[in-house]
Amino acid sequence: MMSKELPLINRLQPEPEPCFDAKENKVSLIDLSKDCALSLPQSCGMSMIPGVSEWPEGSVSSLKDQCPEVFYQKLVQLPPALSELQTFTSQKMLEKLESLSPQIKVNKLLSIFWLKAANSKQPIPKPGCLLLTEKEIIVLSSEANSDDTITIRHHLNLLEIKIVQISLAGQHVRLIGSTEDTILVVFTHSKELTQDFCKSLLKVLSQGKSSEGTEDHPLLSGDLMVLSLDWRSSIPDIVLDNGLQVTCRFKRILADLLYIVHGNMEGPGKPSLAHIRPLLYTSVKVKDVPRLPKDAIYQFLLTDSHVVLLREDGVFHPVPRGSSLLLAIPQFQALKLCRRSDIRCLFVKKDDNCLVVDFTFKTQKTKTREKKIEFRRGSADVCSITNLSSQGDSWKLCFGCSSEAEILINHLCT
């Protein structure tokens, strides 16, 4: 049932009662706040929702038909200094770079990425402007004590890079050198942007010549989320003539993730670890979630029984092969988990370049617990907090990719 006379969801009176299929944990009510309210039948998928073709493609945009190429991740909120830098021409940006560090000589910018980055000495991801040149990667960012001043936050010679490691679902890229201090993590928060970054980097490292079979390799052309969540997938490394490897450790990271999620599940319907089925893993911006900072970017996991918010460390994890290093920083932290059967309804709306999905949970008594779970392989203890939905509790999450929001809606509502 649709009505264009109801412009705002919160003005619906009386509030419609959603229908639930307890066995399948399906949510059958989706409200579109743009110009209609829609009661969605069990057989209806997102492709049948009016106006879906007008929804934004996502938070990532690019200008590839120019030099330098420019890529934007709009989930990342830029401080004033970077917003001003974004208006610079490439020549003016080179002049700015020279004023910051006269010893760095750059003749030409090949690619510019607006996203977040971190390294082992500065492990908290910060918004930055990543400049890819013929010889190095330079990340410009605002100073720690001033959002109005630009500084060089990271500087990495391309010859130092030995391994390019793609994270679970392609949410970040880890550039690893020959020493533990030579690590730069590029937080793309997008599987497509990760592939664009890797292609740009490999083009420089291979001197403009693609290695045989590289362009069609699954890590550069496949769906990184599908590959990550498929236990049967077998993905070979990309090895360039100079010895550089492009690799992933999807199964290892997924096993660690599901172990932690399973340890935080509770109740009579708790599945066994072997029966947890991951369906979606992506990055979201928090618009409104109790006890979580607004506009922070978290990872979102959908399984066949739960929805999960967590933060994945990409700087120190996964521990390099053969290393016995024990880290104090957990791989997954700030975990927030709810059962799918507790979801009352979804509200979906367009917000600038993204889709915002508002999860409203059924009324329950507040139940909060804290506990420590020993992380597998002895890397660290993880302090995790599970908040089962309380009265009026909701999650408002901004999805940067419409197709991933579609996956979510189809799994919850069809």
Short mmCIF file of N, CA, C and O in Angstrom, two decimals, residues 249-309:
data_model
loop_
_atom_site.label_atom_id
_atom_site.label_comp_id
_atom_site.label_asym_id
_atom_site.label_seq_id
_atom_site.Cartn_x
_atom_site.Cartn_y
_atom_site.Cartn_z
N ARG A 249 44.21 -12.62 2.81
CA ARG A 249 44.11 -13.70 3.81
C ARG A 249 42.66 -13.78 4.27
O ARG A 249 42.34 -13.72 5.45
N PHE A 250 41.78 -13.88 3.29
CA PHE A 250 40.35 -13.82 3.55
C PHE A 250 39.89 -14.88 4.55
O PHE A 250 39.15 -14.58 5.50
N LYS A 251 40.30 -16.12 4.35
CA LYS A 251 39.80 -17.20 5.20
C LYS A 251 40.28 -17.04 6.64
O LYS A 251 39.53 -17.29 7.59
N ARG A 252 41.51 -16.65 6.81
CA ARG A 252 42.06 -16.46 8.16
C ARG A 252 41.30 -15.35 8.90
O ARG A 252 40.88 -15.52 10.05
N ILE A 253 41.10 -14.22 8.24
CA ILE A 253 40.42 -13.09 8.89
C ILE A 253 38.96 -13.43 9.14
O ILE A 253 38.41 -13.10 10.20
N LEU A 254 38.30 -14.07 8.18
CA LEU A 254 36.90 -14.43 8.36
C LEU A 254 36.73 -15.40 9.51
O LEU A 254 35.78 -15.28 10.30
N ALA A 255 37.63 -16.36 9.65
CA ALA A 255 37.56 -17.32 10.76
C ALA A 255 37.69 -16.60 12.10
O ALA A 255 36.94 -16.88 13.05
N ASP A 256 38.63 -15.66 12.19
CA ASP A 256 38.79 -14.89 13.43
C ASP A 256 37.56 -14.05 13.73
O ASP A 256 37.11 -13.97 14.88
N LEU A 257 37.00 -13.43 12.70
CA LEU A 257 35.82 -12.59 12.88
C LEU A 257 34.63 -13.40 13.39
O LEU A 257 33.97 -13.02 14.37
N LEU A 258 34.36 -14.52 12.76
CA LEU A 258 33.20 -15.33 13.16
C LEU A 258 33.39 -15.94 14.55
O LEU A 258 32.41 -16.13 15.29
N TYR A 259 34.63 -16.22 14.91
CA TYR A 259 34.91 -16.73 16.25
C TYR A 259 34.50 -15.70 17.31
O TYR A 259 33.87 -16.03 18.31
N ILE A 260 34.87 -14.45 17.09
CA ILE A 260 34.54 -13.38 18.03
C ILE A 260 33.03 -13.13 18.06
O ILE A 260 32.43 -12.99 19.12
N VAL A 261 32.42 -13.09 16.89
CA VAL A 261 30.97 -12.86 16.83
C VAL A 261 30.22 -13.98 17.54
O VAL A 261 29.29 -13.74 18.31
N HIS A 262 30.63 -15.21 17.29
CA HIS A 262 29.96 -16.35 17.93
C HIS A 262 30.10 -16.28 19.45
O HIS A 262 29.16 -16.59 20.19
N GLY A 263 31.26 -15.87 19.95
CA GLY A 263 31.46 -15.77 21.39
C GLY A 263 30.58 -14.73 22.06
O GLY A 263 30.35 -14.80 23.26
N ASN A 264 30.07 -13.78 21.28
CA ASN A 264 29.20 -12.74 21.83
C ASN A 264 27.72 -13.04 21.66
O ASN A 264 26.88 -12.29 22.14
N MET A 265 27.40 -14.10 20.95
CA MET A 265 25.99 -14.48 20.80
C MET A 265 25.50 -15.13 22.08
O MET A 265 26.27 -15.72 22.84
N GLU A 266 24.21 -15.02 22.32
CA GLU A 266 23.62 -15.66 23.49
C GLU A 266 22.17 -16.01 23.20
O GLU A 266 21.60 -15.58 22.18
N GLY A 267 21.56 -16.76 24.07
CA GLY A 267 20.16 -17.12 23.90
C GLY A 267 19.99 -18.52 23.37
O GLY A 267 20.94 -19.14 22.86
N PRO A 268 18.78 -19.05 23.45
CA PRO A 268 18.52 -20.43 23.04
C PRO A 268 18.70 -20.67 21.55
O PRO A 268 18.95 -21.78 21.12
N GLY A 269 18.58 -19.63 20.74
CA GLY A 269 18.72 -19.80 19.30
C GLY A 269 20.13 -19.62 18.78
O GLY A 269 20.32 -19.52 17.57
N LYS A 270 21.11 -19.62 19.67
CA LYS A 270 22.49 -19.39 19.26
C LYS A 270 22.96 -20.53 18.36
O LYS A 270 22.94 -21.69 18.74
N PRO A 271 23.42 -20.20 17.14
CA PRO A 271 23.89 -21.27 16.24
C PRO A 271 25.28 -21.75 16.64
O PRO A 271 26.00 -21.08 17.39
N SER A 272 25.65 -22.90 16.15
CA SER A 272 27.02 -23.36 16.37
C SER A 272 27.95 -22.53 15.49
O SER A 272 27.53 -21.94 14.49
N LEU A 273 29.22 -22.49 15.86
CA LEU A 273 30.19 -21.70 15.11
C LEU A 273 30.24 -22.15 13.65
O LEU A 273 30.34 -21.32 12.74
N ALA A 274 30.14 -23.45 13.43
CA ALA A 274 30.24 -23.99 12.07
C ALA A 274 29.05 -23.62 11.20
O ALA A 274 29.15 -23.68 9.97
N HIS A 275 27.94 -23.23 11.84
CA HIS A 275 26.72 -22.95 11.08
C HIS A 275 26.44 -21.47 10.89
O HIS A 275 25.39 -21.10 10.37
N ILE A 276 27.36 -20.59 11.32
CA ILE A 276 27.18 -19.16 11.06
C ILE A 276 27.45 -18.90 9.58
O ILE A 276 28.49 -19.28 9.05
N ARG A 277 26.51 -18.25 8.93
CA ARG A 277 26.65 -17.98 7.49
C ARG A 277 26.80 -16.48 7.26
O ARG A 277 25.84 -15.72 7.39
N PRO A 278 28.00 -15.99 6.94
CA PRO A 278 28.18 -14.56 6.66
C PRO A 278 27.59 -14.20 5.31
O PRO A 278 27.80 -14.90 4.31
N LEU A 279 26.84 -13.10 5.26
CA LEU A 279 26.15 -12.70 4.05
C LEU A 279 26.61 -11.36 3.50
O LEU A 279 26.50 -11.10 2.30
N LEU A 280 27.10 -10.49 4.38
CA LEU A 280 27.50 -9.15 3.96
C LEU A 280 28.54 -8.61 4.93
O LEU A 280 28.38 -8.74 6.15
N TYR A 281 29.59 -8.00 4.39
CA TYR A 281 30.59 -7.33 5.22
C TYR A 281 31.02 -6.08 4.48
O TYR A 281 31.50 -6.14 3.34
N THR A 282 30.83 -4.92 5.12
CA THR A 282 31.14 -3.66 4.47
C THR A 282 31.40 -2.59 5.51
O THR A 282 31.36 -2.86 6.71
N SER A 283 31.65 -1.37 5.05
CA SER A 283 31.86 -0.24 5.95
C SER A 283 30.64 0.67 5.93
O SER A 283 30.02 0.87 4.88
N VAL A 284 30.31 1.22 7.08
CA VAL A 284 29.17 2.13 7.21
C VAL A 284 29.57 3.32 8.08
O VAL A 284 30.45 3.21 8.93
N LYS A 285 28.91 4.44 7.84
CA LYS A 285 29.10 5.61 8.71
C LYS A 285 27.95 5.65 9.71
O LYS A 285 26.77 5.54 9.34
N VAL A 286 28.29 5.80 10.98
CA VAL A 286 27.28 5.84 12.04
C VAL A 286 26.61 7.21 12.04
O VAL A 286 27.28 8.23 12.23
N LYS A 287 25.31 7.24 11.80
CA LYS A 287 24.56 8.49 11.89
C LYS A 287 23.92 8.64 13.27
O LYS A 287 23.86 9.74 13.82
N ASP A 288 23.44 7.53 13.82
CA ASP A 288 22.84 7.57 15.15
C ASP A 288 22.74 6.14 15.70
O ASP A 288 21.87 5.39 15.29
N VAL A 289 23.65 5.80 16.58
CA VAL A 289 23.64 4.51 17.27
C VAL A 289 23.98 4.78 18.72
O VAL A 289 24.96 5.47 19.01
N PRO A 290 23.18 4.27 19.68
CA PRO A 290 23.45 4.53 21.09
C PRO A 290 24.88 4.16 21.49
O PRO A 290 25.38 3.10 21.14
N ARG A 291 25.55 5.08 22.16
CA ARG A 291 26.89 4.90 22.73
C ARG A 291 28.00 4.73 21.69
O ARG A 291 29.08 4.27 22.01
N LEU A 292 27.73 5.11 20.44
CA LEU A 292 28.78 5.11 19.44
C LEU A 292 28.91 6.53 18.87
O LEU A 292 27.92 7.23 18.70
N PRO A 293 30.14 6.99 18.59
CA PRO A 293 30.34 8.35 18.11
C PRO A 293 29.71 8.58 16.74
O PRO A 293 29.83 7.75 15.84
N LYS A 294 29.07 9.73 16.58
CA LYS A 294 28.43 10.06 15.31
C LYS A 294 29.47 10.29 14.23
O LYS A 294 30.54 10.84 14.48
N ASP A 295 29.17 9.85 13.02
CA ASP A 295 30.00 9.99 11.83
C ASP A 295 31.25 9.12 11.85
O ASP A 295 32.08 9.21 10.94
N ALA A 296 31.41 8.29 12.87
CA ALA A 296 32.52 7.33 12.86
C ALA A 296 32.23 6.24 11.83
O ALA A 296 31.08 5.88 11.60
N ILE A 297 33.28 5.72 11.21
CA ILE A 297 33.11 4.66 10.22
C ILE A 297 33.43 3.32 10.88
O ILE A 297 34.51 3.12 11.43
N TYR A 298 32.46 2.43 10.83
CA TYR A 298 32.58 1.10 11.42
C TYR A 298 32.41 0.06 10.33
O TYR A 298 32.02 0.37 9.19
N GLN A 299 32.68 -1.18 10.68
CA GLN A 299 32.38 -2.30 9.78
C GLN A 299 31.04 -2.92 10.19
O GLN A 299 30.71 -2.96 11.38
N PHE A 300 30.32 -3.37 9.19
CA PHE A 300 28.99 -3.96 9.40
C PHE A 300 29.00 -5.38 8.86
O PHE A 300 29.40 -5.63 7.72
N LEU A 301 28.55 -6.31 9.69
CA LEU A 301 28.45 -7.72 9.30
C LEU A 301 27.01 -8.19 9.41
O LEU A 301 26.35 -7.95 10.42
N LEU A 302 26.53 -8.82 8.35
CA LEU A 302 25.22 -9.46 8.36
C LEU A 302 25.42 -10.96 8.23
O LEU A 302 26.11 -11.43 7.33
N THR A 303 24.84 -11.71 9.18
CA THR A 303 24.82 -13.17 9.06
C THR A 303 23.38 -13.63 8.91
O THR A 303 22.45 -12.81 8.89
N ASP A 304 23.18 -14.92 8.84
CA ASP A 304 21.82 -15.43 8.71
C ASP A 304 21.03 -15.31 10.00
O ASP A 304 19.82 -15.54 10.01
N SER A 305 21.70 -14.89 11.11
CA SER A 305 20.98 -14.79 12.38
C SER A 305 21.19 -13.46 13.11
O SER A 305 20.41 -13.12 13.99
N HIS A 306 22.21 -12.67 12.76
CA HIS A 306 22.54 -11.47 13.52
C HIS A 306 23.00 -10.34 12.61
O HIS A 306 23.39 -10.55 11.45
N VAL A 307 22.93 -9.11 13.17
CA VAL A 307 23.58 -7.94 12.57
C VAL A 307 24.61 -7.44 13.58
O VAL A 307 24.37 -7.43 14.78
N VAL A 308 25.79 -7.03 13.07
CA VAL A 308 26.91 -6.72 13.94
C VAL A 308 27.58 -5.43 13.49
O VAL A 308 27.80 -5.23 12.29
N LEU A 309 27.94 -4.58 14.45
CA LEU A 309 28.78 -3.42 14.19
C LEU A 309 30.10 -3.63 14.92
O LEU A 309 30.11 -3.98 16.10
#
